[in-house]
Amino acid sequence: MGLREPVILPHLQDCGSCTIRHRAVCARCDSDELARLEQMKYYRSFQAGQTVIWSGDRMDFVASVVSGIATLTQTMEDGRRQMVGLLLPSDFVGRPGRSTAAYDVTATTDLLMCCFRKKPFEDLILSTPHISQRLLEMTLDELDAAREWMLLLGRKTAREKIASLLAIIARRDVSLNPRRSGLIVFDLPLTREEMADYLGLTLETVSRQVSALRRDGVISLEGKRRVTVNDFDRLLEVAGDDSDGGYPV
Amino acid sequence: MGLREPVILPHLQDCGSCTIRHRAVCARCDSDELARLEQMKYYRSFQAGQTVIWSGDRMDFVASVVSGIATLTQTMEDGRRQMVGLLLPSDFVGRPGRSTAAYDVTATTDLLMCCFRKKPFEDLILSTPHISQRLLEMTLDELDAAREWMLLLGRKTAREKIASLLAIIARRDVSLNPRRSGLIVFDLPLTREEMADYLGLTLETVSRQVSALRRDGVISLEGKRRVTVNDFDRLLEVAGDDSDGGYPV
DNA sequence: GCCCTGCCTTGATGCAGATCAAATGGGAAC
DNA sequence: GTTCCCATTTGATCTGCATCAAGGCAGGGC
């Protein structure tokens, strides 16, 4: 599906430090590499709504999300916007070998990022193949997610789009906070407009289709943001996904 | 734009052999690695229309396109189809670390692929960091292309979509066959239906919009497939692209 | 020459979602 | 409490593209 399932390594919660180590390096730990990463890292924090970087700006760092949510969006001259990625904790942003940002990166919640200046990071990549292999895996996951999203954008109906997005968020939420009960409850991390930008819809259509899913009993709403998924299989069915709805690994 | 500009290395034409060396290895050549790749490669050819592999099938090889064009498509149970990638000569297909195909791969023209069994290829990657670095670059390019295509699918009109596709093909054609004259002429490598599957449209809409661009003088047609771009800047303008329409590198 | 087949074009109509517009409601500041 | 603000909902209408339905046309087999 469009949003990749974050790979939450089991020891993530135990480590208050920068998560890039877990995603990019820890899998094949080496204390020397870790030390070098540790040494060059620095933190940046942003408030909800703040822009991290504008498309086209010089970008002399790479980073990973420690906490909060950021979005990648593209904008046409006339203002039409399309979100092309959602950055969750442990996700990586920035492109070794490119010096300008290709997308607007915006904090949708308060955001903490762990950054590395690009040049030394690139040097580290050159000398430690583990890291580029890890980055390759992550990038391939993102590519799969982007292609899954292309199917959604090109061929799904508004109702299917909404159900797909809810299913993704629900699944991610379950993996982050394993359930006691059978019901899945979560807070939408996006406004209706942000959902629209992600799904290639207008905010009015998003609102209408969310209401329709509520009327049909697929979900329940508490306030505008808190969603209860009454029947996850039904949600997947509405989303038009394959039986498992899962992400091939 | 959606289709990445193929990186045509200058010596590509001079080498009749498998192109993966140029994309994945040659940039930082090492005769030993080349010899190992050379040793394990084998060729497979397909006729136009043939399916290379179905989504979900076991895929025990990776490959690069030597000649011809292949497509990556996803299909929903009810038959809705979305093309998510177009493979041109020198493009790579297959995913180290995954054992099943994620998409249908189909030859749209006669196709020759240079294949490597997955296991030994993965072993080679582990021992030669150059290759995973090269694969990372290629994958990042594909990711950018996929995200550009998300903007097209989510926010562009039918007319803009057609113009965008024509602009991409035209630009690729220019880079492959440098022009003598100012006019760009090429044969469409896709049927109307394939264009529709790529653009998230129906084939009727594709046909109508191509005709409209012809009526408006943006392009000329000779038969159904041969296209002349009368004014490339005008085409880019219709496509709704940024001034250069180019691909950030 | 003929017909057949696949691809493409063109026309008529319908509808999902966009657009325009107004109302609702909840939270924060006071 | 009241007011303001802004996200959201809801309603009315419009429209771009899909859908349904006929042709047209070029190439290949005979």
Coordinates of C-alpha atoms (C1' of nucleotides) in Angstrom, one line a residue, chain B residues 157-158 200-202 204-205 208 224, chain D residues 16-21 24-26:
Chain B
T157 CA -6.0 16.8 -16.6
A158 CA -6.3 14.3 -19.5
G200 CA -4.9 6.5 -15.5
L201 CA -7.3 7.2 -18.4
T202 CA -9.5 5.2 -20.8
E204 CA -11.1 6.7 -25.8
T205 CA -10.0 9.7 -23.8
R208 CA -9.6 12.2 -28.2
K224 CA -1.4 6.4 -35.8
Chain D
dG16 C1' -14.4 16.3 -17.4
dC17 C1' -13.9 12.0 -18.2
dA18 C1' -16.0 7.3 -18.4
dT19 C1' -19.1 4.5 -20.6
dC20 C1' -21.7 2.7 -24.3
dA21 C1' -22.0 2.3 -29.1
dG24 C1' -13.2 3.8 -40.1
dC25 C1' -9.0 2.1 -41.7
dA26 C1' -4.7 -0.4 -42.5

